JSON list of C-alpha atoms in Angstrom, two decimals:
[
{"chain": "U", "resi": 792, "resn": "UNK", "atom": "CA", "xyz": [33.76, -12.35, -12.96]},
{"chain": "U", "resi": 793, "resn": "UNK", "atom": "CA", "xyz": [32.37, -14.37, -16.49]},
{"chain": "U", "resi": 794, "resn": "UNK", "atom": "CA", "xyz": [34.34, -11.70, -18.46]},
{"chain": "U", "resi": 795, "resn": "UNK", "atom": "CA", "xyz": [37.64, -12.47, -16.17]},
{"chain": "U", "resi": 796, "resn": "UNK", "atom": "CA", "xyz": [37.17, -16.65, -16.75]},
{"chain": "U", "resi": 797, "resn": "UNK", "atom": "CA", "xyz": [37.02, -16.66, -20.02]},
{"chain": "U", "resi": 798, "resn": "UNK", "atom": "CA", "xyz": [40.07, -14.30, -20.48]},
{"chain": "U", "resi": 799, "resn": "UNK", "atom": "CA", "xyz": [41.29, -17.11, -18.39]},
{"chain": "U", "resi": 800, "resn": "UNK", "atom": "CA", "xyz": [40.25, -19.82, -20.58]},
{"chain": "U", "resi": 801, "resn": "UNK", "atom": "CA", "xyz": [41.59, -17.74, -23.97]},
{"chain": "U", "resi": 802, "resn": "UNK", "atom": "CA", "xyz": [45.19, -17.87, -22.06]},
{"chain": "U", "resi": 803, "resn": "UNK", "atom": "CA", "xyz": [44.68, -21.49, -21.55]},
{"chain": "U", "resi": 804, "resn": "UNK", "atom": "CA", "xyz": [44.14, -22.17, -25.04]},
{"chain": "U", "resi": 805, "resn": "UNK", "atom": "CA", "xyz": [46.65, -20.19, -26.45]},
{"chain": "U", "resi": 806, "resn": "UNK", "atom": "CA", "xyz": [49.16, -22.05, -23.71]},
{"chain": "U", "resi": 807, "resn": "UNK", "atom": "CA", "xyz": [47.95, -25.54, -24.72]},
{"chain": "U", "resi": 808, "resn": "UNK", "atom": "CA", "xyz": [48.07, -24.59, -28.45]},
{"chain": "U", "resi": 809, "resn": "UNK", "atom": "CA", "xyz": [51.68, -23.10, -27.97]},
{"chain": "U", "resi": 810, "resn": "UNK", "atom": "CA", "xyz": [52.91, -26.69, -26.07]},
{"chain": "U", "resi": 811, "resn": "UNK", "atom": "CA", "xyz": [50.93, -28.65, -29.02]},
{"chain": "U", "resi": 812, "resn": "UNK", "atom": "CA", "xyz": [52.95, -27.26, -31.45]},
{"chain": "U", "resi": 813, "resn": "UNK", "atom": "CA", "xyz": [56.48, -27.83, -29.41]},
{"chain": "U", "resi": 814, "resn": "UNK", "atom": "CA", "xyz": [55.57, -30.93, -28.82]},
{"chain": "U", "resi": 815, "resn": "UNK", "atom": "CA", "xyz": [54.73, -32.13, -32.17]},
{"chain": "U", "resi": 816, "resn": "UNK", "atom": "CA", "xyz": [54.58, -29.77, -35.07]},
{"chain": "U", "resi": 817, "resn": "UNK", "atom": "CA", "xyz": [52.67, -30.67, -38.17]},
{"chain": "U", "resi": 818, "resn": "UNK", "atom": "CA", "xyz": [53.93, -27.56, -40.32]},
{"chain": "U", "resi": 819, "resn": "UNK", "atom": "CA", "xyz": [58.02, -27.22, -40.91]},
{"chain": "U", "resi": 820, "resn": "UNK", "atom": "CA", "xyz": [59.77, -25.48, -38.40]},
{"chain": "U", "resi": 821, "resn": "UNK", "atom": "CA", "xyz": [60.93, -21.83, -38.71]},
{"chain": "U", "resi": 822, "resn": "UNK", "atom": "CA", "xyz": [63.89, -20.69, -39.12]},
{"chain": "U", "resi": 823, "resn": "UNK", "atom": "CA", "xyz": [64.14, -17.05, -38.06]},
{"chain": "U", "resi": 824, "resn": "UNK", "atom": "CA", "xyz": [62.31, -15.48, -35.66]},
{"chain": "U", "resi": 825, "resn": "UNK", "atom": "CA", "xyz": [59.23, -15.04, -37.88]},
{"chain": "U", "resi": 826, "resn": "UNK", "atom": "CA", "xyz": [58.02, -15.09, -41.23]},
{"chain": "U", "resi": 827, "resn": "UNK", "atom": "CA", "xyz": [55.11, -12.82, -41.91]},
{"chain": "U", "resi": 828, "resn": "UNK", "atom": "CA", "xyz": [53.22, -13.77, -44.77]},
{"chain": "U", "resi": 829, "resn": "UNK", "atom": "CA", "xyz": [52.81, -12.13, -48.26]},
{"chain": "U", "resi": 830, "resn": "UNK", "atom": "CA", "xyz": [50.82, -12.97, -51.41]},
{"chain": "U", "resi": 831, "resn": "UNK", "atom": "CA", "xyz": [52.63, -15.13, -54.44]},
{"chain": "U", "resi": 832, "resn": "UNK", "atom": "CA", "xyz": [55.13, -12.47, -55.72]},
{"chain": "U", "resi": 833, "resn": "UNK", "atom": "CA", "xyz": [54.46, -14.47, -59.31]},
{"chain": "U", "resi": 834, "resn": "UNK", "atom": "CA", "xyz": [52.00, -16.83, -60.13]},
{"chain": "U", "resi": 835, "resn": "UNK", "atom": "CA", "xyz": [54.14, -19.36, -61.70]},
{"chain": "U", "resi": 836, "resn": "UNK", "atom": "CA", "xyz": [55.81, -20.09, -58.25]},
{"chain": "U", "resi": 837, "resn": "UNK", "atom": "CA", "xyz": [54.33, -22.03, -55.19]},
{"chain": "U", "resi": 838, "resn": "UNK", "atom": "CA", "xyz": [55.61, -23.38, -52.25]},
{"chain": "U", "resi": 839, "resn": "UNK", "atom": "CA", "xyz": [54.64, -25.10, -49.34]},
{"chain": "U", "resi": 840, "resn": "UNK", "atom": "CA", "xyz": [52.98, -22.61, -47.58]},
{"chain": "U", "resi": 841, "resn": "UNK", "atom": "CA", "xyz": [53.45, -18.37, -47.98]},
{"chain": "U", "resi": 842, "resn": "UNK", "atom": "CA", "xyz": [55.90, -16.76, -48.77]},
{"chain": "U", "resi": 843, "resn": "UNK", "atom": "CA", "xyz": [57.91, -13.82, -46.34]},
{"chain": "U", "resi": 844, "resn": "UNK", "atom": "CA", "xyz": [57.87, -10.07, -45.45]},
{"chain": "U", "resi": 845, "resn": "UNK", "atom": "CA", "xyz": [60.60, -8.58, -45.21]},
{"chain": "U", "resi": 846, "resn": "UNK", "atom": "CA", "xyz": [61.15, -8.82, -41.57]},
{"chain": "U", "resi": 847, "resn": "UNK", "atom": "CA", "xyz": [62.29, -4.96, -41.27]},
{"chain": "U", "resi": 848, "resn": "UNK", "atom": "CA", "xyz": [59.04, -4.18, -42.81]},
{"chain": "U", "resi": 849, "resn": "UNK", "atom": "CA", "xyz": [56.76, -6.44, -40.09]},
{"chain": "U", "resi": 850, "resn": "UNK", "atom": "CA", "xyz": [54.44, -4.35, -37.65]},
{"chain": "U", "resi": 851, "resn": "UNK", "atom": "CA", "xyz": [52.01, -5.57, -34.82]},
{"chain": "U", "resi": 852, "resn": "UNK", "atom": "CA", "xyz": [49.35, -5.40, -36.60]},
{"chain": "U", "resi": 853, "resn": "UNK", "atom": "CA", "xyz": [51.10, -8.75, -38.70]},
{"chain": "U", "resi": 854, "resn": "UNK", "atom": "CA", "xyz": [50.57, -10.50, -35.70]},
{"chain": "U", "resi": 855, "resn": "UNK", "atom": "CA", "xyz": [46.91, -9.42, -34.66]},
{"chain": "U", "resi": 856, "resn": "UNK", "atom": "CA", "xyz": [43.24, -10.49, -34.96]},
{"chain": "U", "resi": 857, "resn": "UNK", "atom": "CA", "xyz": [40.58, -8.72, -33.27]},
{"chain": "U", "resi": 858, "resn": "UNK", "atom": "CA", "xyz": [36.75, -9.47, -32.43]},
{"chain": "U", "resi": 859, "resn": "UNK", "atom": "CA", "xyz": [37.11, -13.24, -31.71]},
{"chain": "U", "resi": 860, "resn": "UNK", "atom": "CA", "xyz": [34.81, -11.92, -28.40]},
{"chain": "U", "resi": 861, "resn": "UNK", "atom": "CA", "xyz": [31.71, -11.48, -30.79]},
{"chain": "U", "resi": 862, "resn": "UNK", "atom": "CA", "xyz": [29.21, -14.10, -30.94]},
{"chain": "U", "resi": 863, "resn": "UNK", "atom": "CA", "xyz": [29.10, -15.21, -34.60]},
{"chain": "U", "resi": 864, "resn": "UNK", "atom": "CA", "xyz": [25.79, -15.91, -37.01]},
{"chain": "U", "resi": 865, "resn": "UNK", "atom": "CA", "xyz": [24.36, -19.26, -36.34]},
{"chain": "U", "resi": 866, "resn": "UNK", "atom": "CA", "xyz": [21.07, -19.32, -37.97]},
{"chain": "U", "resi": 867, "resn": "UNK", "atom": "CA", "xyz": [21.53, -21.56, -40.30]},
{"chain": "U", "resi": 868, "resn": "UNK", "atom": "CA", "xyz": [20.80, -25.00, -41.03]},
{"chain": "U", "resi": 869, "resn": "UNK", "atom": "CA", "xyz": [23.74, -26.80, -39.12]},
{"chain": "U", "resi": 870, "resn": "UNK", "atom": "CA", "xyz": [23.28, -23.94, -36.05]},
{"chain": "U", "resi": 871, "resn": "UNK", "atom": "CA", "xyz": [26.81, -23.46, -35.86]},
{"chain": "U", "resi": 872, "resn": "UNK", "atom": "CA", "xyz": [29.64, -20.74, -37.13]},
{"chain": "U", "resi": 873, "resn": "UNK", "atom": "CA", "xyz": [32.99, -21.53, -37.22]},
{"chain": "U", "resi": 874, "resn": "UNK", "atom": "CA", "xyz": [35.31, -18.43, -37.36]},
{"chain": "U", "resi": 875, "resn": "UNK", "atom": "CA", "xyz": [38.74, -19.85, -38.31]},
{"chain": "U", "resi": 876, "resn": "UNK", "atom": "CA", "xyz": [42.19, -17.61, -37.54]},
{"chain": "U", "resi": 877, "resn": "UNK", "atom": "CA", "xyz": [45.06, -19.15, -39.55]},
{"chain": "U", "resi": 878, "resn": "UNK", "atom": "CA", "xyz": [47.22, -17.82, -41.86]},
{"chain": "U", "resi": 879, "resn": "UNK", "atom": "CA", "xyz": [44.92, -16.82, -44.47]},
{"chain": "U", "resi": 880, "resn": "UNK", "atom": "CA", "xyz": [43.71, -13.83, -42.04]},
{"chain": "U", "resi": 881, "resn": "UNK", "atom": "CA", "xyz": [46.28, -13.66, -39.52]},
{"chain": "U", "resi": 882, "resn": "UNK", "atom": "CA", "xyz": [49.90, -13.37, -41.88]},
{"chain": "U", "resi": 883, "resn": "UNK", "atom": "CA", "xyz": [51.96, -13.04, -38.96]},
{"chain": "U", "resi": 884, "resn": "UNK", "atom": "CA", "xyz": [51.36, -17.18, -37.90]},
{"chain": "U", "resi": 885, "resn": "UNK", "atom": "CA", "xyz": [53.03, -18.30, -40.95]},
{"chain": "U", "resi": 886, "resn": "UNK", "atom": "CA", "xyz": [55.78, -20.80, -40.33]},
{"chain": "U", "resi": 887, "resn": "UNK", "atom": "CA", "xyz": [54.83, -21.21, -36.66]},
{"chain": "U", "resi": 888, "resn": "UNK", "atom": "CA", "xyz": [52.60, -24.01, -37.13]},
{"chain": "U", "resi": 889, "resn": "UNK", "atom": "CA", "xyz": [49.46, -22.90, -34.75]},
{"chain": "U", "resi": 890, "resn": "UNK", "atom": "CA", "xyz": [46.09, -21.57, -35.39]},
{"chain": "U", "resi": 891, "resn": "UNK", "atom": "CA", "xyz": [42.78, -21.19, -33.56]},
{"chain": "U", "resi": 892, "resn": "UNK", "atom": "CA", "xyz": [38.54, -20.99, -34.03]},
{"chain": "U", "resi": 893, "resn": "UNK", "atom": "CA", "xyz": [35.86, -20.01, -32.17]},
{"chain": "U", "resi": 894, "resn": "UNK", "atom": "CA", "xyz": [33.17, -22.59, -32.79]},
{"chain": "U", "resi": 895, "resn": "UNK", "atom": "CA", "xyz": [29.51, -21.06, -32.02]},
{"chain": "U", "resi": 896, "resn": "UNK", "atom": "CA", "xyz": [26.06, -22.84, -31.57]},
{"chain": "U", "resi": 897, "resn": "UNK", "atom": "CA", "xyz": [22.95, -22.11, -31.45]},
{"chain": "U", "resi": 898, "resn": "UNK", "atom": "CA", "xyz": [20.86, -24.88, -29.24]},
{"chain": "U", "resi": 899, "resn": "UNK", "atom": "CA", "xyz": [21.48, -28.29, -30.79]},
{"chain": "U", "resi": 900, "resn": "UNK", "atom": "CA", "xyz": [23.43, -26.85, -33.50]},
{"chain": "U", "resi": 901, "resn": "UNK", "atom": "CA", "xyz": [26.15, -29.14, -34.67]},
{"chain": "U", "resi": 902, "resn": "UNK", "atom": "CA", "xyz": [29.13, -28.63, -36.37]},
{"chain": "U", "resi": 903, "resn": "UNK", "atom": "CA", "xyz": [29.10, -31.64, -38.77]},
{"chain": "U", "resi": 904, "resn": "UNK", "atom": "CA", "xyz": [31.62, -34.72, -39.02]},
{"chain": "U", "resi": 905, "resn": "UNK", "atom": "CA", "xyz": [34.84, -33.50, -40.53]},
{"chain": "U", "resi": 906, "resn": "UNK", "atom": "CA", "xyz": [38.30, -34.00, -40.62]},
{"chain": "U", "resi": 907, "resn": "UNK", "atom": "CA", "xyz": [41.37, -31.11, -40.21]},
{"chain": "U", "resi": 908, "resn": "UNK", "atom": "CA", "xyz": [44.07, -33.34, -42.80]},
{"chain": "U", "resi": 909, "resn": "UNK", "atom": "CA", "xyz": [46.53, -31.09, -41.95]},
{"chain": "U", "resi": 910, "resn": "UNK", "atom": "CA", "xyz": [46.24, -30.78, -37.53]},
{"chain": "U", "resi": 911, "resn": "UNK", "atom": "CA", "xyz": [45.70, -32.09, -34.81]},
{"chain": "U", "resi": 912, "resn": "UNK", "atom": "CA", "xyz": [42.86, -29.84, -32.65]},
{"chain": "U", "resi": 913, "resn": "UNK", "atom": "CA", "xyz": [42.04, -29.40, -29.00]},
{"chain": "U", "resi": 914, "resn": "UNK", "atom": "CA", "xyz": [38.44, -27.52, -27.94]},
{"chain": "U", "resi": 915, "resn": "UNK", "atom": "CA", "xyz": [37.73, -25.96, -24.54]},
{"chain": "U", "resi": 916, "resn": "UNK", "atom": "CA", "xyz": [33.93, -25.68, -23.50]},
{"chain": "U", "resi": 917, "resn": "UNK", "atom": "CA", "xyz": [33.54, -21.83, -22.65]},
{"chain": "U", "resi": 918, "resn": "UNK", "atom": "CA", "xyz": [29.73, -21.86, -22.39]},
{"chain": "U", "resi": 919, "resn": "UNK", "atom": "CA", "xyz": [26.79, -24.56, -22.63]},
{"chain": "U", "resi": 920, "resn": "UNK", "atom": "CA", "xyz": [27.09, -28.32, -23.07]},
{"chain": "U", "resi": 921, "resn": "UNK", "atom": "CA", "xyz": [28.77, -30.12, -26.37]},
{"chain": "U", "resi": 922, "resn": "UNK", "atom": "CA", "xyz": [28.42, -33.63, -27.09]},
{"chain": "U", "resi": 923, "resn": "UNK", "atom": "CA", "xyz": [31.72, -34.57, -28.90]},
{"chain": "U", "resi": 924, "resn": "UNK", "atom": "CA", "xyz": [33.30, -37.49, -30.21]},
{"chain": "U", "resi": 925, "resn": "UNK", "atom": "CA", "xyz": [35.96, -38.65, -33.18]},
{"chain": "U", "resi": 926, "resn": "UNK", "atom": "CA", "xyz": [35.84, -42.10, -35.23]},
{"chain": "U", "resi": 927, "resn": "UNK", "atom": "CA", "xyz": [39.66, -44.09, -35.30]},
{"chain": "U", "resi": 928, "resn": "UNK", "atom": "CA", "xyz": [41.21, -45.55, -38.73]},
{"chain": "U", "resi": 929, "resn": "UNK", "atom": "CA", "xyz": [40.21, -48.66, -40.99]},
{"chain": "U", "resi": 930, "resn": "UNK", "atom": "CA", "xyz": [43.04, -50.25, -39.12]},
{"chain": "U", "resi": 931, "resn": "UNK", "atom": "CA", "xyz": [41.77, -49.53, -35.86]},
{"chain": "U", "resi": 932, "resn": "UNK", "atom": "CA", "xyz": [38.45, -50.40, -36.22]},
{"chain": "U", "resi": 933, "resn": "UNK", "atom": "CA", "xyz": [36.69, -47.39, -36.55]},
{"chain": "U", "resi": 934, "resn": "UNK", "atom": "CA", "xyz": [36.26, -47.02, -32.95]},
{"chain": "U", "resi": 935, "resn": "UNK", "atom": "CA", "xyz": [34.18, -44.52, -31.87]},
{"chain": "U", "resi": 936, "resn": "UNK", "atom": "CA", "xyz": [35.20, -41.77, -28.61]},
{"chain": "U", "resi": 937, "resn": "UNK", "atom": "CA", "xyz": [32.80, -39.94, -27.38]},
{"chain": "U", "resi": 938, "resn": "UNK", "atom": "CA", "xyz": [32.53, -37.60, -24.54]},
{"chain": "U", "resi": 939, "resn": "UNK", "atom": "CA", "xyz": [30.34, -34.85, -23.03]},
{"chain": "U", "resi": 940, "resn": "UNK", "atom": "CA", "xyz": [31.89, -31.41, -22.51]},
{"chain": "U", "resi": 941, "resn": "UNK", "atom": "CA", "xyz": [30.94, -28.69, -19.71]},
{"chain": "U", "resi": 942, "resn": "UNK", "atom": "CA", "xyz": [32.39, -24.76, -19.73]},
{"chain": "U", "resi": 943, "resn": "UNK", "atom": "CA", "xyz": [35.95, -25.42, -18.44]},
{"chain": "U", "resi": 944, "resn": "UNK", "atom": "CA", "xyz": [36.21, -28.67, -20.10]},
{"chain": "U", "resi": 945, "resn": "UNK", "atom": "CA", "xyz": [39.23, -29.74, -23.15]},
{"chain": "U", "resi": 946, "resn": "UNK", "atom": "CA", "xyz": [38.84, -32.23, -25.75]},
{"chain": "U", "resi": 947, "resn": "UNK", "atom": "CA", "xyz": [41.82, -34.13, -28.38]},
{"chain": "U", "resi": 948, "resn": "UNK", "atom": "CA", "xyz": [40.70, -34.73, -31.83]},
{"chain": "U", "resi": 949, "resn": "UNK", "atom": "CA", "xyz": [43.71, -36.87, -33.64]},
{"chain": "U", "resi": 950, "resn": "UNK", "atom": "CA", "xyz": [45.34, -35.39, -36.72]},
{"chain": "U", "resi": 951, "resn": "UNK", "atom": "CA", "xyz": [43.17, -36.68, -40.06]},
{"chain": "U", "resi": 952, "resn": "UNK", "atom": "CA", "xyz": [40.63, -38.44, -37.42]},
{"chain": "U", "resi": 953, "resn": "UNK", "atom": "CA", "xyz": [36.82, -37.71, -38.33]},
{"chain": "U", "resi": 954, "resn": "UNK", "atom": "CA", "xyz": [35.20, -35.55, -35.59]},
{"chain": "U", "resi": 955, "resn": "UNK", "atom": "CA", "xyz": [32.18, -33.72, -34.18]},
{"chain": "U", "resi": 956, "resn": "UNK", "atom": "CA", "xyz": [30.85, -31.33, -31.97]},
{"chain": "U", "resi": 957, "resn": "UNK", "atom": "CA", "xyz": [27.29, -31.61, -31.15]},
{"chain": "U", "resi": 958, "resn": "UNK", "atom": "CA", "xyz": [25.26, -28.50, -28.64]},
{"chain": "U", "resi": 959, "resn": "UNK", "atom": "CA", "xyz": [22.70, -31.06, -26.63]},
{"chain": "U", "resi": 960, "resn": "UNK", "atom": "CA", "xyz": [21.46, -27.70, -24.28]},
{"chain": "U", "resi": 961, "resn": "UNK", "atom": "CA", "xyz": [18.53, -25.55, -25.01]},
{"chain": "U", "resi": 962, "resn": "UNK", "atom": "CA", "xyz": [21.10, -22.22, -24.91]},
{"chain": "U", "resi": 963, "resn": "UNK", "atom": "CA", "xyz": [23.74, -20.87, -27.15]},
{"chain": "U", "resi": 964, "resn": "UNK", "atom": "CA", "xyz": [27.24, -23.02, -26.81]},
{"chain": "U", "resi": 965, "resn": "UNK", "atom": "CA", "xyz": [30.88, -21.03, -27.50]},
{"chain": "U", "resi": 966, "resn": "UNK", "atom": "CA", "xyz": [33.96, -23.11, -27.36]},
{"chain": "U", "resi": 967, "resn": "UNK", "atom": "CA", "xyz": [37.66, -22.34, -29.16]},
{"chain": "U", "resi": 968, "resn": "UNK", "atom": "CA", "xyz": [39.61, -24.72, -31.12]},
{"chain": "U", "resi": 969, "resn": "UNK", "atom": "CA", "xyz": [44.07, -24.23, -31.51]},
{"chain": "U", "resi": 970, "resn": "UNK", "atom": "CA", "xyz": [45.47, -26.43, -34.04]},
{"chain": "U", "resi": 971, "resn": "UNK", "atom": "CA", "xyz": [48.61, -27.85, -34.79]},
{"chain": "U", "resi": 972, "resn": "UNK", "atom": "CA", "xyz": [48.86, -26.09, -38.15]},
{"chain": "U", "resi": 973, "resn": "UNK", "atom": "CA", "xyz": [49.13, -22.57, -39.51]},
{"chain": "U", "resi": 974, "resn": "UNK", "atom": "CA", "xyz": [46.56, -24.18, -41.81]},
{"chain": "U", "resi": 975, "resn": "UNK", "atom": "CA", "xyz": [44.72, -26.89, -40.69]},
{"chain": "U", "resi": 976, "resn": "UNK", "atom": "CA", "xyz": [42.71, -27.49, -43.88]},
{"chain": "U", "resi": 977, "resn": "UNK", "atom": "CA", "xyz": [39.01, -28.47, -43.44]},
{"chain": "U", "resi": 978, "resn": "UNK", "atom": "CA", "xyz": [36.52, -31.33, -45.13]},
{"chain": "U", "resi": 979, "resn": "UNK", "atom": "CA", "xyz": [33.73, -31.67, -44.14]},
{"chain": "U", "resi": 980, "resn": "UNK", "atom": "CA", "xyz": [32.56, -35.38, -44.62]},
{"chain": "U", "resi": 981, "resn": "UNK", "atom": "CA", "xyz": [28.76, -34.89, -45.81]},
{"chain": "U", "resi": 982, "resn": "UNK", "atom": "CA", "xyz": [29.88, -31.90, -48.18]},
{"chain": "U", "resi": 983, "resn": "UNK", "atom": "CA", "xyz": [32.59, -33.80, -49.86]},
{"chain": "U", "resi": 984, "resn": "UNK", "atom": "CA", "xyz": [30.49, -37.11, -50.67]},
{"chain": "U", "resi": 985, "resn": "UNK", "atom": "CA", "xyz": [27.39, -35.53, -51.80]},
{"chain": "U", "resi": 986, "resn": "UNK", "atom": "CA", "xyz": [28.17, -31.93, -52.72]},
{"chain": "U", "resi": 987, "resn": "UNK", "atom": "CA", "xyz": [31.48, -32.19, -54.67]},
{"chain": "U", "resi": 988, "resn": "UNK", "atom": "CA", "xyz": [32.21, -30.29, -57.71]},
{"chain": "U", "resi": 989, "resn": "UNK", "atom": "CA", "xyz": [31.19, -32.08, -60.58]},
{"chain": "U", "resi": 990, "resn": "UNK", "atom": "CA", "xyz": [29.63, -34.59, -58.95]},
{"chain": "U", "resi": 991, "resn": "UNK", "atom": "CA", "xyz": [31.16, -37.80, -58.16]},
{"chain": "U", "resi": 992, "resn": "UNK", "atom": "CA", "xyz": [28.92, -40.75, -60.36]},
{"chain": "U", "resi": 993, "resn": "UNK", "atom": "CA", "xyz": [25.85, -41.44, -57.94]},
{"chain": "U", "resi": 994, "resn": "UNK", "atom": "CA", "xyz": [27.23, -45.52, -58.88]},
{"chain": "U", "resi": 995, "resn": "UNK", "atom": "CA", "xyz": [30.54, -44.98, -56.91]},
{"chain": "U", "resi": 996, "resn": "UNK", "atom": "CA", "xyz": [28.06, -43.83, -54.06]},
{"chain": "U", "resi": 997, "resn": "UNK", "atom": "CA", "xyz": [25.72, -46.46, -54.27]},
{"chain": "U", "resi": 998, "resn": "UNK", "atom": "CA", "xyz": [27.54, -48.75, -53.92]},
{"chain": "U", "resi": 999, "resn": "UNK", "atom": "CA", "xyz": [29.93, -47.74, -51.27]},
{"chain": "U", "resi": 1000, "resn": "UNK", "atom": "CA", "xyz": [26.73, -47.01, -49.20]},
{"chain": "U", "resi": 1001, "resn": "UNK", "atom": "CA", "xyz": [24.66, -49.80, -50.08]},
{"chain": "U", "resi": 1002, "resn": "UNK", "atom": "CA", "xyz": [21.27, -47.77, -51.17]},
{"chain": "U", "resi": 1003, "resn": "UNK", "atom": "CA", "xyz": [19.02, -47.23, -53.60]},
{"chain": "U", "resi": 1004, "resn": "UNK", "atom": "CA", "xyz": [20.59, -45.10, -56.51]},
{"chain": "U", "resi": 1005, "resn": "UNK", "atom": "CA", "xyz": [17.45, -42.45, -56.00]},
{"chain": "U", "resi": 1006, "resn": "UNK", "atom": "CA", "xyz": [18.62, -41.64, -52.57]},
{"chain": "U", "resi": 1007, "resn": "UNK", "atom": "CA", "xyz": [22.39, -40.39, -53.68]},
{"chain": "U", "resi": 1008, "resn": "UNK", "atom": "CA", "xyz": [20.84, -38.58, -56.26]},
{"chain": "U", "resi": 1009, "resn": "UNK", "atom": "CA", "xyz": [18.17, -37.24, -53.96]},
{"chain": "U", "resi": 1010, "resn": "UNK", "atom": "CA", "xyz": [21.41, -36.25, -51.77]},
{"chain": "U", "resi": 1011, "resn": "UNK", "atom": "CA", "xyz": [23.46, -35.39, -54.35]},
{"chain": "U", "resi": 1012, "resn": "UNK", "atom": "CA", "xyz": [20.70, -32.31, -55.43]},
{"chain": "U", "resi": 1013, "resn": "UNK", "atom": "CA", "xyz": [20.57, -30.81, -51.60]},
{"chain": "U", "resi": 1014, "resn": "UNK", "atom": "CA", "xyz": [22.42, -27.60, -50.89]},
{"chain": "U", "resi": 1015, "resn": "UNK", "atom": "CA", "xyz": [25.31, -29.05, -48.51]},
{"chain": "U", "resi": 1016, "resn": "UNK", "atom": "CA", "xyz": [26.16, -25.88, -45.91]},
{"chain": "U", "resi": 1017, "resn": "UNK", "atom": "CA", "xyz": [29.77, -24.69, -44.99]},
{"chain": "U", "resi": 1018, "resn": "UNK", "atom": "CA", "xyz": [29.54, -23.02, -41.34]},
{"chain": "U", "resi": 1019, "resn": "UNK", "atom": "CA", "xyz": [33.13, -22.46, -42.05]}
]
């Protein structure tokens, strides 16, 4: 019966990440059938996004991921994995503007504040209890939406909006993300700020936080994780 639901609750995310992307695609919109991805044929070229197979040479296996069913590595510091299918591993969603996680906790893991600059993404709770929430604009205030999530249960975070998950149960949480880009793009805020590469000048930081110039630099020397 568990094994049934949350075949049941894949469908539903695939159908919800399908109508996202009809309704308001982020990525250009194809124009043949499909456009299976390919490395740069030359390195002096680039485009906006990959460039295509031949579609005579396309097979299945273009348009196929396997093992999204096994539960991913959490122990780490954040307790939480984030196994990303987009483009990058799955050729055949090039040009159709879509792609999908499977987010993984361990208890009160958290997959940090960050921001998709590139999507908009919907979750759906397979298994514990996730406290979620995403912070508006400058212009609107930085209002803060919040809500807790139960297996069964789908959440909206805005394109470019800053957003959370947080697992508040003592047992493993699994929920899957579809996002309204073949590639989403991912920054995590804490990583960014305090773990860039060089560093930004602990000044800039001290300033825009309003603390002591020892604390950024304490910061700025921690080992900032990517559960990505």
């Amino acid at each position: 019966m568990q094994i049934m639901k949350a075949k049941y609750l894949v469908a539903a995310v695939a159908l919800l990440a399908l109508a996202c992307s009809l309704a308001s695609a982020y990525d250009p919109s194809p124009l043949q059938d499909f456009c299976v991805a390919v490395k740069d044929p030359a390195p002096a070229l680039f485009v906006n996004g990959k460039f295509c197979k031949d579609p005579k040479l396309a097979s299945a296996n273009d348009f196929f991921f396997p093992g999204l069913n096994v539960p991913r590595d959490t122990s780490n510091p954040l307790g939480s994995n984030v196994t990303a299918v987009n483009v990058d591993n799955l050729a055949g969603l090039n040009t159709l503007g879509i792609s999908l996680a499977r987010i993984d906790f361990a208890p009160y893991g958290l997959n940090p504040p960050h921001t998709h600059p590139r999507g908009t993404e919907f979750i759906i709770v397979l298994e514990g209890t996730l406290y979620v929430g995403f912070v508006t604009s400058n212009g609107d205030g930085n209002r803060l939406f919040t809500k807790m999530l139960y297996p069964g249960d789908v959440f909206v975070f805005p394109i470019g909006l800053i957003h959370f998950q947080l697992n508040v149960g003592k047992t493993n949480a699994v929920a899957f993300a579809g996002l309204s880009s073949q590639n989403p793009g991912v920054i995590t805020i804490a990583n960014v700020v305090f773990g860039s590469d060089p560093k930004i000048n602990p000044d800039v930081l001290t300033k825009a936080f309003q603390v002591d110039k020892k604390l950024v630099e304490y910061l700025q020397k921690q080992f900032w994780w990517n559960n990505n």
